[in-house]
Amino acid sequence: MLRMKCVSVAVLLSLLSLGDSAPLSSCESLLKPITISNENIMGKWLYVGGSSDLPGSRSLGRLLSSVWLDITATSQSNILNIIQTQRIYGKCSSLVFNVTFENSTMVIEQAFYLREVYLPTDCSDCLVVYEEVISGRDTFTSLMLFSKRQSVSSDFVEMFKAQAECLRMPSPIMIDTDYEICPDNIAPSEGISALNSLLEAKMGHRVAKLLDAFFDAFVN
């Protein structure tokens, strides 16, 4: 638990010294977490694109044709409810789970540890999410761009890609903007256990990495 509690924005900022592909001053401003209120984070968010070091994520990113989140309040001021609906390989599915949201930070502590902070964007109706997940001895990071609209301008996408570069992450995979959104009447499955099962699939790590390498080499 101590290791989990030590996860902080210092991890994010420490990445600034790992390389010089982007100017230090630029990266510093691009990676400084922002303040966001409960009211501003709630609502429906459409996934625009992302990057992750989770094995298999790049393969999945190319099979994923749409994702949306619906974030709503609960009876507890620091607990939010999230419905996540996605279309993967043409099939829609939905997950539901609760998260703790305090001090501009989203956290899940069971049965894995997830922590999200939010990074700057010039897009007024966008959300840039930096996420760190600890599952057993493994730590994974993701950077995701969401918007209230299906597509955002190229300038905002380029800023997002610069943030990924500052974090030394692979180039983000962006969703094709000409897509059909899944309906909101799909009965959701319990989300935490489903996500935990995915994270615990250790046997798939090597195969997933090979799939990622294949897609990067032959699909781009």
Short mmCIF file of C-alpha atoms in Angstrom, two decimals:
data_model
loop_
_atom_site.label_atom_id
_atom_site.label_comp_id
_atom_site.label_asym_id
_atom_site.label_seq_id
_atom_site.Cartn_x
_atom_site.Cartn_y
_atom_site.Cartn_z
CA MET A 1 0.00 0.00 0.00
CA LEU A 2 2.90 2.38 0.76
CA ARG A 3 4.18 1.97 -2.76
CA MET A 4 0.75 2.81 -4.11
CA LYS A 5 0.44 5.93 -1.98
CA CYS A 6 3.81 7.17 -3.24
CA VAL A 7 2.50 7.45 -6.80
CA SER A 8 2.43 11.20 -7.44
CA VAL A 9 2.87 13.89 -10.01
CA ALA A 10 6.58 13.70 -9.22
CA VAL A 11 6.70 10.52 -11.32
CA LEU A 12 5.20 12.46 -14.19
CA LEU A 13 7.58 15.39 -13.90
CA SER A 14 10.65 13.17 -13.49
CA LEU A 15 10.17 12.05 -17.08
CA LEU A 16 11.27 15.50 -18.21
CA SER A 17 14.91 14.59 -17.70
CA LEU A 18 14.82 11.35 -19.71
CA GLY A 19 15.42 12.87 -23.11
CA ASP A 20 15.66 16.00 -25.19
CA SER A 21 13.29 15.31 -28.07
CA ALA A 22 11.02 18.11 -26.79
CA PRO A 23 12.18 21.35 -25.12
CA LEU A 24 12.29 21.10 -21.34
CA SER A 25 10.32 24.31 -20.79
CA SER A 26 7.63 23.15 -23.21
CA CYS A 27 7.32 19.76 -21.54
CA GLU A 28 7.12 21.33 -18.11
CA SER A 29 4.04 23.32 -19.06
CA LEU A 30 2.48 20.48 -21.04
CA LEU A 31 2.76 18.01 -18.15
CA LYS A 32 1.74 20.18 -15.22
CA PRO A 33 -1.51 18.68 -13.82
CA ILE A 34 -4.51 21.00 -13.88
CA THR A 35 -7.30 21.57 -11.39
CA ILE A 36 -10.69 20.19 -12.39
CA SER A 37 -13.95 20.20 -10.42
CA ASN A 38 -16.54 17.46 -10.04
CA GLU A 39 -18.95 19.49 -12.17
CA ASN A 40 -16.45 19.88 -15.01
CA ILE A 41 -15.49 16.23 -15.15
CA MET A 42 -19.06 14.95 -15.21
CA GLY A 43 -21.02 14.31 -18.38
CA LYS A 44 -20.48 12.33 -21.56
CA TRP A 45 -16.95 12.11 -22.94
CA LEU A 46 -16.00 10.64 -26.32
CA TYR A 47 -12.62 8.96 -26.69
CA VAL A 48 -10.45 10.60 -29.37
CA GLY A 49 -7.16 8.72 -29.04
CA GLY A 50 -4.45 7.53 -26.70
CA SER A 51 -1.13 5.87 -25.97
CA SER A 52 -0.28 3.23 -23.38
CA ASP A 53 2.47 0.81 -22.40
CA LEU A 54 -0.11 -1.80 -21.36
CA PRO A 55 0.78 -4.92 -23.41
CA GLY A 56 -1.68 -5.35 -26.27
CA SER A 57 -2.98 -1.79 -26.05
CA ARG A 58 -1.77 -0.78 -29.51
CA SER A 59 -3.42 -3.82 -31.09
CA LEU A 60 -6.61 -3.10 -29.20
CA GLY A 61 -6.42 0.56 -30.22
CA ARG A 62 -6.73 -0.45 -33.86
CA LEU A 63 -9.69 -2.77 -33.21
CA LEU A 64 -11.45 -0.11 -31.17
CA SER A 65 -13.81 2.00 -33.25
CA SER A 66 -15.53 4.02 -30.51
CA VAL A 67 -15.56 4.58 -26.74
CA TRP A 68 -17.61 6.91 -24.60
CA LEU A 69 -17.80 7.56 -20.88
CA ASP A 70 -20.79 8.84 -18.94
CA ILE A 71 -19.64 10.23 -15.57
CA THR A 72 -22.33 11.05 -13.02
CA ALA A 73 -22.59 11.95 -9.34
CA THR A 74 -23.63 9.57 -6.57
CA SER A 75 -25.05 10.18 -3.09
CA GLN A 76 -21.44 10.55 -1.83
CA SER A 77 -19.72 13.78 -2.81
CA ASN A 78 -16.34 12.14 -3.46
CA ILE A 79 -17.67 9.11 -5.38
CA LEU A 80 -18.51 9.22 -9.09
CA ASN A 81 -20.23 6.59 -11.22
CA ILE A 82 -18.79 5.79 -14.65
CA ILE A 83 -20.45 3.91 -17.49
CA GLN A 84 -17.94 3.03 -20.20
CA THR A 85 -19.30 1.86 -23.55
CA GLN A 86 -17.08 0.70 -26.39
CA ARG A 87 -17.27 -0.87 -29.83
CA ILE A 88 -14.53 -3.45 -30.40
CA TYR A 89 -14.38 -5.32 -33.68
CA GLY A 90 -17.91 -4.16 -34.45
CA LYS A 91 -19.49 -5.28 -31.17
CA CYS A 92 -20.72 -2.90 -28.45
CA SER A 93 -20.33 -3.63 -24.74
CA SER A 94 -20.60 -1.61 -21.56
CA LEU A 95 -19.01 -1.56 -18.10
CA VAL A 96 -20.04 0.27 -14.93
CA PHE A 97 -17.92 1.14 -11.88
CA ASN A 98 -17.48 3.72 -9.13
CA VAL A 99 -14.35 5.79 -8.52
CA THR A 100 -13.12 8.17 -5.85
CA PHE A 101 -12.63 11.71 -7.13
CA GLU A 102 -10.93 14.25 -4.86
CA ASN A 103 -8.47 17.11 -5.37
CA SER A 104 -8.60 16.78 -9.17
CA THR A 105 -7.52 13.14 -8.94
CA MET A 106 -9.45 9.98 -9.76
CA VAL A 107 -8.54 6.82 -7.82
CA ILE A 108 -9.51 3.14 -7.73
CA GLU A 109 -7.86 1.17 -4.90
CA GLN A 110 -9.39 -2.31 -5.21
CA ALA A 111 -8.70 -4.84 -6.72
CA PHE A 112 -5.90 -2.93 -8.46
CA TYR A 113 -4.62 0.60 -7.99
CA LEU A 114 -5.47 3.26 -10.57
CA ARG A 115 -4.69 6.95 -10.37
CA GLU A 116 -5.62 9.62 -12.91
CA VAL A 117 -4.58 13.25 -13.15
CA TYR A 118 -5.47 15.71 -15.89
CA LEU A 119 -3.08 17.64 -18.13
CA PRO A 120 -3.40 20.98 -19.94
CA THR A 121 -5.19 21.33 -23.28
CA ASP A 122 -6.15 24.35 -25.36
CA CYS A 123 -9.38 22.58 -26.33
CA SER A 124 -12.22 23.99 -24.21
CA ASP A 125 -14.31 20.82 -24.32
CA CYS A 126 -11.50 18.25 -24.09
CA LEU A 127 -9.97 16.21 -21.29
CA VAL A 128 -6.38 14.93 -21.34
CA VAL A 129 -5.98 12.03 -18.91
CA TYR A 130 -2.67 10.72 -17.54
CA GLU A 131 -3.30 7.37 -15.88
CA GLU A 132 -1.10 5.06 -13.84
CA VAL A 133 -2.20 1.52 -12.95
CA ILE A 134 -0.50 -0.84 -10.52
CA SER A 135 -1.48 -4.50 -10.76
CA GLY A 136 0.61 -6.89 -8.67
CA ARG A 137 4.23 -6.06 -9.50
CA ASP A 138 3.39 -4.40 -12.80
CA THR A 139 2.92 -0.68 -13.41
CA PHE A 140 1.33 0.63 -16.61
CA THR A 141 0.80 4.18 -17.83
CA SER A 142 -1.64 5.60 -20.35
CA LEU A 143 -2.32 8.99 -21.89
CA MET A 144 -5.82 9.57 -23.32
CA LEU A 145 -7.68 12.37 -25.04
CA PHE A 146 -11.45 12.74 -24.61
CA SER A 147 -13.83 15.38 -25.96
CA LYS A 148 -17.48 16.32 -25.85
CA ARG A 149 -17.35 16.08 -29.67
CA GLN A 150 -16.50 13.18 -31.97
CA SER A 151 -13.49 14.97 -33.40
CA VAL A 152 -11.14 17.80 -32.44
CA SER A 153 -8.97 20.09 -34.54
CA SER A 154 -5.52 19.03 -35.65
CA ASP A 155 -3.90 21.70 -33.46
CA PHE A 156 -5.30 20.10 -30.31
CA VAL A 157 -4.26 16.63 -31.51
CA GLU A 158 -0.72 17.87 -32.13
CA MET A 159 -0.56 19.28 -28.60
CA PHE A 160 -1.71 15.91 -27.27
CA LYS A 161 0.95 14.12 -29.32
CA ALA A 162 3.58 16.50 -27.92
CA GLN A 163 2.50 15.51 -24.40
CA ALA A 164 2.96 11.85 -25.31
CA GLU A 165 6.43 12.67 -26.66
CA CYS A 166 7.34 14.48 -23.43
CA LEU A 167 6.27 11.38 -21.49
CA ARG A 168 8.42 9.14 -23.73
CA MET A 169 5.31 7.23 -24.76
CA PRO A 170 4.56 5.68 -28.17
CA SER A 171 2.82 7.90 -30.70
CA PRO A 172 -0.91 7.98 -29.85
CA ILE A 173 -3.38 5.99 -31.94
CA MET A 174 -6.28 8.25 -32.89
CA ILE A 175 -9.83 7.05 -33.48
CA ASP A 176 -11.28 7.40 -36.99
CA THR A 177 -13.68 10.32 -36.57
CA ASP A 178 -16.20 8.84 -39.00
CA TYR A 179 -17.67 6.28 -36.61
CA GLU A 180 -21.00 5.17 -35.22
CA ILE A 181 -21.43 5.68 -31.47
CA CYS A 182 -22.74 2.71 -29.49
CA PRO A 183 -26.26 3.24 -28.05
CA ASP A 184 -26.73 4.10 -24.38
CA ASN A 185 -29.22 1.31 -23.65
CA ILE A 186 -26.71 -1.55 -23.35
CA ALA A 187 -26.95 -3.36 -20.00
CA PRO A 188 -23.52 -2.80 -18.39
CA SER A 189 -21.37 -5.47 -16.75
CA GLU A 190 -19.55 -4.90 -13.46
CA GLY A 191 -16.45 -3.02 -14.54
CA ILE A 192 -13.82 -3.42 -11.81
CA SER A 193 -13.71 -7.22 -11.98
CA ALA A 194 -13.62 -7.12 -15.79
CA LEU A 195 -10.70 -4.66 -15.80
CA ASN A 196 -8.90 -6.64 -13.12
CA SER A 197 -9.21 -9.84 -15.16
CA LEU A 198 -7.59 -8.07 -18.09
CA LEU A 199 -4.72 -6.79 -15.94
CA GLU A 200 -4.14 -10.21 -14.37
CA ALA A 201 -3.81 -11.95 -17.74
CA LYS A 202 -0.03 -12.24 -17.34
CA MET A 203 0.24 -15.06 -19.86
CA GLY A 204 -0.82 -12.66 -22.60
CA HIS A 205 1.93 -10.10 -22.07
CA ARG A 206 4.50 -11.59 -24.43
CA VAL A 207 1.96 -12.40 -27.12
CA ALA A 208 0.38 -8.97 -26.72
CA LYS A 209 3.74 -7.25 -27.18
CA LEU A 210 4.34 -9.26 -30.36
CA LEU A 211 0.90 -8.24 -31.65
CA ASP A 212 1.69 -4.61 -30.89
CA ALA A 213 4.96 -4.84 -32.81
CA PHE A 214 3.17 -6.49 -35.75
CA PHE A 215 0.49 -3.79 -35.94
CA ASP A 216 3.06 -1.00 -35.64
CA ALA A 217 5.16 -2.49 -38.44
CA PHE A 218 2.45 -3.46 -40.92
CA VAL A 219 -0.68 -1.46 -40.21
CA ASN A 220 0.65 2.11 -40.00
#
